[in-house]
Amino acid sequence: MRSTEDLGASHGWRLQRGVLDDGRVVFAKTGTVSPVFTSEAEGLRWLGEVIAVPEVIEVSRDRLVLSWVDTSSPTAAAAERFGRDLARLHRAGAPAFGAPWPGFIADLPMDNARADDWPAFYAARRVLPFVRQARLPARDVALIERAVARFGEVAGPPEPPARIHGDLWNGNVLWSDGRGVLIDPAAHGGHRETDLAMLALFGAPYLDRILGAYQEETPLADGWRGRVPLHQLHPLLVHVVLFGGSYRDSLLEAVARVLAL
């Protein structure tokens, strides 16, 4: 690179803004040798067949270089466009639940082995592995296992695998040139309500506009709002694993709402 600017660190990775010899501005993420960068690159390329993402310029087991995304403030119009784009992304579909590359959320591995049934996939590949890592009291684990046992009856009507981002909190949407650009995916074939529940979990600007435009493009199944806590169980467990017990109350509230469905 011709020049670099340090942007700090995240999950142990070093973040930089750089300028290549040909003048292109890039974002670089480097760290210890891991399949996380190649996994992220595969996910970006797959999502990028349908929706705006940064271009993957270089990837190796210890480095990921992406095109730089200039950001701006979100607007209602950009949010509506993003809602329509997200609906089209989900509609593009996936061969099965899961993905052919290793899964990661932040730096935590996830099992992306293929499955044909979403409730079983969600239980075995997303929720239960993180319950085992979260070091929760036995009574909490028992409650979560009760909720997991109900996934098949509370998941709503069966849907085909959607092409989802998989970690779609607001920080992973960059607003640029009147649209939402997706970064840091945990992309896989999943349930489309998962992405929408993630957007709601920590808040997103103009969320009502996003959801309204999404519904106009591809309506959601009846009862989807009641299923939001179901789809938030996994990210809340991830936060308990990463950041500790400060997320326990939110997790248990979501569990209680699933048990009440």
mmCIF file of C-alpha atoms in Angstrom:
data_model
loop_
_atom_site.group_PDB
_atom_site.id
_atom_site.type_symbol
_atom_site.label_atom_id
_atom_site.label_comp_id
_atom_site.label_asym_id
_atom_site.label_seq_id
_atom_site.Cartn_x
_atom_site.Cartn_y
_atom_site.Cartn_z
ATOM 1 C CA MET A 1 0.000 0.000 0.000
ATOM 2 C CA ARG A 2 1.096 3.543 -0.674
ATOM 3 C CA SER A 3 -0.140 4.714 2.731
ATOM 4 C CA THR A 4 -2.129 3.415 5.697
ATOM 5 C CA GLU A 5 -4.119 4.901 8.569
ATOM 6 C CA ASP A 6 -4.782 2.938 11.736
ATOM 7 C CA LEU A 7 -8.484 2.607 12.628
ATOM 8 C CA GLY A 8 -8.074 0.674 15.850
ATOM 9 C CA ALA A 9 -8.995 -2.923 16.565
ATOM 10 C CA SER A 10 -12.046 -5.178 16.773
ATOM 11 C CA HIS A 11 -12.193 -8.745 18.138
ATOM 12 C CA GLY A 12 -8.400 -8.827 18.070
ATOM 13 C CA TRP A 13 -8.149 -7.745 14.429
ATOM 14 C CA ARG A 14 -6.187 -4.706 13.323
ATOM 15 C CA LEU A 15 -8.241 -2.317 11.155
ATOM 16 C CA GLN A 16 -6.722 0.085 8.630
ATOM 17 C CA ARG A 17 -7.666 2.505 5.880
ATOM 18 C CA GLY A 18 -5.178 2.335 3.048
ATOM 19 C CA VAL A 19 -4.394 3.678 -0.395
ATOM 20 C CA LEU A 20 -3.114 1.220 -3.002
ATOM 21 C CA ASP A 21 -0.402 2.054 -5.521
ATOM 22 C CA ASP A 22 -3.094 2.538 -8.175
ATOM 23 C CA GLY A 23 -4.904 5.108 -6.008
ATOM 24 C CA ARG A 24 -7.785 2.949 -4.815
ATOM 25 C CA VAL A 25 -8.845 3.520 -1.210
ATOM 26 C CA VAL A 26 -9.335 0.294 0.748
ATOM 27 C CA PHE A 27 -10.245 -1.089 4.138
ATOM 28 C CA ALA A 28 -7.929 -3.773 5.533
ATOM 29 C CA LYS A 29 -8.499 -6.209 8.386
ATOM 30 C CA THR A 30 -5.567 -8.311 9.592
ATOM 31 C CA GLY A 31 -5.045 -10.790 12.400
ATOM 32 C CA THR A 32 -3.898 -14.250 13.354
ATOM 33 C CA VAL A 33 -4.185 -17.047 10.829
ATOM 34 C CA SER A 34 -7.802 -18.192 10.727
ATOM 35 C CA PRO A 35 -10.476 -19.196 8.186
ATOM 36 C CA VAL A 36 -12.564 -16.214 9.360
ATOM 37 C CA PHE A 37 -11.321 -13.905 6.580
ATOM 38 C CA THR A 38 -11.927 -16.371 3.754
ATOM 39 C CA SER A 39 -15.352 -17.105 5.232
ATOM 40 C CA GLU A 40 -16.208 -13.405 5.279
ATOM 41 C CA ALA A 41 -14.997 -12.997 1.695
ATOM 42 C CA GLU A 42 -17.140 -15.911 0.495
ATOM 43 C CA GLY A 43 -20.152 -14.429 2.227
ATOM 44 C CA LEU A 44 -19.589 -10.973 0.758
ATOM 45 C CA ARG A 45 -19.254 -12.335 -2.756
ATOM 46 C CA TRP A 46 -22.434 -14.407 -2.352
ATOM 47 C CA LEU A 47 -24.460 -11.531 -0.953
ATOM 48 C CA GLY A 48 -22.940 -9.196 -3.536
ATOM 49 C CA GLU A 49 -24.622 -11.124 -6.339
ATOM 50 C CA VAL A 50 -27.829 -9.394 -5.201
ATOM 51 C CA ILE A 51 -27.143 -6.490 -2.821
ATOM 52 C CA ALA A 52 -24.513 -3.767 -2.347
ATOM 53 C CA VAL A 53 -21.374 -4.913 -0.492
ATOM 54 C CA PRO A 54 -17.728 -3.826 -0.599
ATOM 55 C CA GLU A 55 -15.606 -5.442 -3.306
ATOM 56 C CA VAL A 56 -13.229 -8.144 -2.098
ATOM 57 C CA ILE A 57 -9.826 -7.028 -3.370
ATOM 58 C CA GLU A 58 -7.585 -9.495 -1.546
ATOM 59 C CA VAL A 59 -8.114 -12.288 0.942
ATOM 60 C CA SER A 60 -5.836 -14.715 2.736
ATOM 61 C CA ARG A 61 -5.922 -16.580 6.038
ATOM 62 C CA ASP A 62 -4.557 -13.547 7.913
ATOM 63 C CA ARG A 63 -5.770 -10.606 5.820
ATOM 64 C CA LEU A 64 -8.879 -9.218 4.130
ATOM 65 C CA VAL A 65 -8.792 -6.136 1.903
ATOM 66 C CA LEU A 66 -12.050 -4.533 0.742
ATOM 67 C CA SER A 67 -12.971 -1.475 -1.271
ATOM 68 C CA TRP A 68 -13.531 1.558 0.942
ATOM 69 C CA VAL A 69 -17.142 2.664 1.452
ATOM 70 C CA ASP A 70 -17.727 6.395 1.935
ATOM 71 C CA THR A 71 -20.607 6.802 4.360
ATOM 72 C CA SER A 72 -23.351 9.368 4.833
ATOM 73 C CA SER A 73 -26.310 9.830 7.152
ATOM 74 C CA PRO A 74 -29.242 7.476 6.586
ATOM 75 C CA THR A 75 -32.421 8.902 5.113
ATOM 76 C CA ALA A 76 -35.984 7.649 4.901
ATOM 77 C CA ALA A 77 -35.569 7.110 1.160
ATOM 78 C CA ALA A 78 -32.356 5.128 1.654
ATOM 79 C CA ALA A 79 -34.075 3.007 4.304
ATOM 80 C CA GLU A 80 -36.946 2.195 1.963
ATOM 81 C CA ARG A 81 -34.519 1.270 -0.793
ATOM 82 C CA PHE A 82 -32.649 -0.937 1.648
ATOM 83 C CA GLY A 83 -35.868 -2.684 2.685
ATOM 84 C CA ARG A 84 -36.610 -3.537 -0.939
ATOM 85 C CA ASP A 85 -33.011 -4.632 -1.568
ATOM 86 C CA LEU A 86 -33.072 -6.849 1.522
ATOM 87 C CA ALA A 87 -36.298 -8.504 0.386
ATOM 88 C CA ARG A 88 -34.729 -9.251 -2.994
ATOM 89 C CA LEU A 89 -31.638 -10.649 -1.293
ATOM 90 C CA HIS A 90 -33.705 -13.039 0.800
ATOM 91 C CA ARG A 91 -35.768 -14.030 -2.220
ATOM 92 C CA ALA A 92 -32.595 -15.004 -4.103
ATOM 93 C CA GLY A 93 -32.504 -18.032 -1.834
ATOM 94 C CA ALA A 94 -29.923 -20.669 -0.976
ATOM 95 C CA PRO A 95 -29.488 -24.366 -1.819
ATOM 96 C CA ALA A 96 -30.140 -25.376 1.806
ATOM 97 C CA PHE A 97 -29.977 -24.057 5.342
ATOM 98 C CA GLY A 98 -26.273 -23.550 6.059
ATOM 99 C CA ALA A 99 -23.404 -22.754 3.708
ATOM 100 C CA PRO A 100 -20.447 -24.470 1.980
ATOM 101 C CA TRP A 101 -17.903 -22.320 3.883
ATOM 102 C CA PRO A 102 -17.012 -22.285 7.600
ATOM 103 C CA GLY A 103 -19.301 -20.063 9.641
ATOM 104 C CA PHE A 104 -18.257 -17.261 11.992
ATOM 105 C CA ILE A 105 -20.045 -14.560 13.950
ATOM 106 C CA ALA A 106 -17.476 -12.029 15.133
ATOM 107 C CA ASP A 107 -14.561 -14.413 15.819
ATOM 108 C CA LEU A 108 -16.747 -17.259 17.102
ATOM 109 C CA PRO A 109 -17.027 -20.354 14.868
ATOM 110 C CA MET A 110 -20.465 -21.536 13.759
ATOM 111 C CA ASP A 111 -21.432 -24.853 12.200
ATOM 112 C CA ASN A 112 -22.679 -24.249 8.641
ATOM 113 C CA ALA A 113 -23.346 -27.914 7.810
ATOM 114 C CA ARG A 114 -26.330 -28.166 5.485
ATOM 115 C CA ALA A 115 -29.812 -28.989 6.732
ATOM 116 C CA ASP A 116 -33.248 -29.148 5.135
ATOM 117 C CA ASP A 117 -35.287 -28.139 8.193
ATOM 118 C CA TRP A 118 -34.879 -24.650 9.674
ATOM 119 C CA PRO A 119 -36.062 -25.273 13.273
ATOM 120 C CA ALA A 120 -33.655 -28.224 13.554
ATOM 121 C CA PHE A 121 -30.842 -26.207 11.941
ATOM 122 C CA TYR A 122 -31.434 -23.256 14.250
ATOM 123 C CA ALA A 123 -31.475 -25.445 17.338
ATOM 124 C CA ALA A 124 -28.470 -27.632 16.522
ATOM 125 C CA ARG A 125 -26.240 -25.157 14.642
ATOM 126 C CA ARG A 126 -27.029 -21.791 16.216
ATOM 127 C CA VAL A 127 -28.634 -21.950 19.670
ATOM 128 C CA LEU A 128 -27.437 -25.037 21.532
ATOM 129 C CA PRO A 129 -23.709 -24.658 20.703
ATOM 130 C CA PHE A 130 -23.717 -21.176 22.233
ATOM 131 C CA VAL A 131 -25.709 -22.308 25.264
ATOM 132 C CA ARG A 132 -22.805 -24.658 25.979
ATOM 133 C CA GLN A 133 -20.298 -21.788 25.660
ATOM 134 C CA ALA A 134 -22.239 -19.205 27.672
ATOM 135 C CA ARG A 135 -21.562 -20.663 31.154
ATOM 136 C CA LEU A 136 -25.111 -19.980 32.264
ATOM 137 C CA PRO A 137 -26.640 -21.311 35.496
ATOM 138 C CA ALA A 138 -28.299 -24.705 35.166
ATOM 139 C CA ARG A 139 -31.779 -23.196 35.618
ATOM 140 C CA ASP A 140 -31.174 -20.855 32.649
ATOM 141 C CA VAL A 141 -29.978 -23.734 30.500
ATOM 142 C CA ALA A 142 -33.106 -25.723 31.402
ATOM 143 C CA LEU A 143 -35.345 -22.812 30.321
ATOM 144 C CA ILE A 144 -33.515 -22.418 27.030
ATOM 145 C CA GLU A 145 -33.748 -26.136 26.351
ATOM 146 C CA ARG A 146 -37.513 -25.940 26.961
ATOM 147 C CA ALA A 147 -37.710 -23.154 24.387
ATOM 148 C CA VAL A 148 -35.576 -25.112 21.918
ATOM 149 C CA ALA A 149 -37.951 -28.059 22.230
ATOM 150 C CA ARG A 150 -40.755 -25.775 20.993
ATOM 151 C CA PHE A 151 -38.949 -24.447 17.890
ATOM 152 C CA GLY A 152 -40.816 -26.732 15.521
ATOM 153 C CA GLU A 153 -44.239 -25.571 16.711
ATOM 154 C CA VAL A 154 -43.505 -21.832 17.058
ATOM 155 C CA ALA A 155 -41.340 -21.184 13.970
ATOM 156 C CA GLY A 156 -44.304 -20.318 11.759
ATOM 157 C CA PRO A 157 -45.107 -21.771 8.338
ATOM 158 C CA PRO A 158 -42.174 -23.505 6.611
ATOM 159 C CA GLU A 159 -40.205 -21.291 4.253
ATOM 160 C CA PRO A 160 -37.463 -22.118 1.752
ATOM 161 C CA PRO A 161 -33.884 -21.178 2.693
ATOM 162 C CA ALA A 162 -33.297 -17.446 2.283
ATOM 163 C CA ARG A 163 -29.972 -15.836 1.399
ATOM 164 C CA ILE A 164 -29.305 -13.943 4.638
ATOM 165 C CA HIS A 165 -26.574 -11.748 6.091
ATOM 166 C CA GLY A 166 -26.756 -13.580 9.394
ATOM 167 C CA ASP A 167 -25.422 -10.806 11.688
ATOM 168 C CA LEU A 168 -27.508 -7.865 10.520
ATOM 169 C CA TRP A 169 -27.315 -5.451 13.405
ATOM 170 C CA ASN A 170 -27.282 -1.754 12.550
ATOM 171 C CA GLY A 171 -23.476 -1.510 12.740
ATOM 172 C CA ASN A 172 -23.166 -3.889 9.810
ATOM 173 C CA VAL A 173 -25.167 -1.621 7.498
ATOM 174 C CA LEU A 174 -23.214 1.297 6.031
ATOM 175 C CA TRP A 175 -25.301 4.075 4.536
ATOM 176 C CA SER A 176 -23.697 5.266 1.322
ATOM 177 C CA ASP A 177 -24.999 7.074 -1.746
ATOM 178 C CA GLY A 178 -28.649 6.578 -0.822
ATOM 179 C CA ARG A 179 -28.504 2.877 -0.063
ATOM 180 C CA GLY A 180 -27.513 0.361 2.593
ATOM 181 C CA VAL A 181 -24.214 -1.475 2.047
ATOM 182 C CA LEU A 182 -23.703 -4.718 3.974
ATOM 183 C CA ILE A 183 -20.450 -5.534 5.778
ATOM 184 C CA ASP A 184 -19.161 -8.211 8.201
ATOM 185 C CA PRO A 185 -21.582 -10.966 7.175
ATOM 186 C CA ALA A 186 -22.177 -14.332 8.788
ATOM 187 C CA ALA A 187 -23.874 -15.258 5.515
ATOM 188 C CA HIS A 188 -25.702 -18.547 5.058
ATOM 189 C CA GLY A 189 -28.950 -20.043 3.948
ATOM 190 C CA GLY A 190 -31.288 -19.218 6.806
ATOM 191 C CA HIS A 191 -34.683 -17.832 7.737
ATOM 192 C CA ARG A 192 -35.390 -14.349 6.422
ATOM 193 C CA GLU A 193 -37.002 -13.277 9.695
ATOM 194 C CA THR A 194 -33.575 -13.699 11.342
ATOM 195 C CA ASP A 195 -32.121 -10.653 9.548
ATOM 196 C CA LEU A 196 -35.146 -8.526 10.396
ATOM 197 C CA ALA A 197 -35.037 -9.567 14.054
ATOM 198 C CA MET A 198 -31.362 -8.597 14.205
ATOM 199 C CA LEU A 199 -32.123 -5.154 12.817
ATOM 200 C CA ALA A 200 -34.705 -4.711 15.573
ATOM 201 C CA LEU A 201 -32.509 -6.039 18.384
ATOM 202 C CA PHE A 202 -30.208 -3.028 18.758
ATOM 203 C CA GLY A 203 -32.234 -0.533 16.738
ATOM 204 C CA ALA A 204 -31.861 0.673 13.167
ATOM 205 C CA PRO A 205 -32.581 4.110 11.732
ATOM 206 C CA TYR A 206 -35.960 4.323 9.995
ATOM 207 C CA LEU A 207 -36.690 0.698 10.895
ATOM 208 C CA ASP A 208 -40.402 1.151 10.193
ATOM 209 C CA ARG A 209 -39.555 2.391 6.679
ATOM 210 C CA ILE A 210 -37.234 -0.592 6.121
ATOM 211 C CA LEU A 211 -39.902 -3.052 7.232
ATOM 212 C CA GLY A 212 -42.678 -1.326 5.316
ATOM 213 C CA ALA A 213 -40.722 -1.401 2.049
ATOM 214 C CA TYR A 214 -39.724 -5.009 2.694
ATOM 215 C CA GLN A 215 -43.362 -5.996 3.175
ATOM 216 C CA GLU A 216 -44.352 -4.274 -0.059
ATOM 217 C CA GLU A 217 -41.633 -6.144 -1.955
ATOM 218 C CA THR A 218 -42.086 -9.570 -0.298
ATOM 219 C CA PRO A 219 -44.770 -9.900 2.415
ATOM 220 C CA LEU A 220 -43.854 -11.708 5.611
ATOM 221 C CA ALA A 221 -45.853 -14.641 6.974
ATOM 222 C CA ASP A 222 -48.607 -13.921 9.484
ATOM 223 C CA GLY A 223 -47.364 -13.713 13.067
ATOM 224 C CA TRP A 224 -43.817 -12.678 12.187
ATOM 225 C CA ARG A 225 -43.698 -9.930 14.826
ATOM 226 C CA GLY A 226 -44.438 -12.454 17.562
ATOM 227 C CA ARG A 227 -41.541 -14.601 16.372
ATOM 228 C CA VAL A 228 -38.935 -11.829 16.697
ATOM 229 C CA PRO A 229 -37.715 -13.109 20.129
ATOM 230 C CA LEU A 230 -37.219 -16.585 18.656
ATOM 231 C CA HIS A 231 -34.780 -15.202 16.094
ATOM 232 C CA GLN A 232 -33.056 -13.037 18.699
ATOM 233 C CA LEU A 233 -32.077 -15.998 20.901
ATOM 234 C CA HIS A 234 -28.948 -16.738 18.895
ATOM 235 C CA PRO A 235 -27.499 -13.197 18.784
ATOM 236 C CA LEU A 236 -28.282 -12.691 22.471
ATOM 237 C CA LEU A 237 -26.451 -15.921 23.312
ATOM 238 C CA VAL A 238 -23.525 -14.737 21.202
ATOM 239 C CA HIS A 239 -23.424 -11.525 23.229
ATOM 240 C CA VAL A 240 -23.464 -13.468 26.485
ATOM 241 C CA VAL A 241 -20.495 -15.512 25.231
ATOM 242 C CA LEU A 242 -18.586 -12.445 24.025
ATOM 243 C CA PHE A 243 -19.453 -9.881 26.680
ATOM 244 C CA GLY A 244 -20.710 -11.772 29.705
ATOM 245 C CA GLY A 245 -23.735 -11.651 31.954
ATOM 246 C CA SER A 246 -24.850 -8.111 31.129
ATOM 247 C CA TYR A 247 -26.950 -9.636 28.317
ATOM 248 C CA ARG A 248 -28.408 -12.434 30.471
ATOM 249 C CA ASP A 249 -31.597 -10.557 31.384
ATOM 250 C CA SER A 250 -32.342 -9.746 27.729
ATOM 251 C CA LEU A 251 -31.713 -13.370 26.793
ATOM 252 C CA LEU A 252 -34.038 -14.707 29.487
ATOM 253 C CA GLU A 253 -36.743 -12.209 28.494
ATOM 254 C CA ALA A 254 -36.559 -13.490 24.918
ATOM 255 C CA VAL A 255 -36.689 -17.095 26.168
ATOM 256 C CA ALA A 256 -39.800 -16.314 28.213
ATOM 257 C CA ARG A 257 -41.496 -14.772 25.179
ATOM 258 C CA VAL A 258 -40.706 -17.843 23.064
ATOM 259 C CA LEU A 259 -42.151 -20.101 25.764
ATOM 260 C CA ALA A 260 -45.308 -17.960 25.753
ATOM 261 C CA LEU A 261 -45.901 -18.300 22.003
#
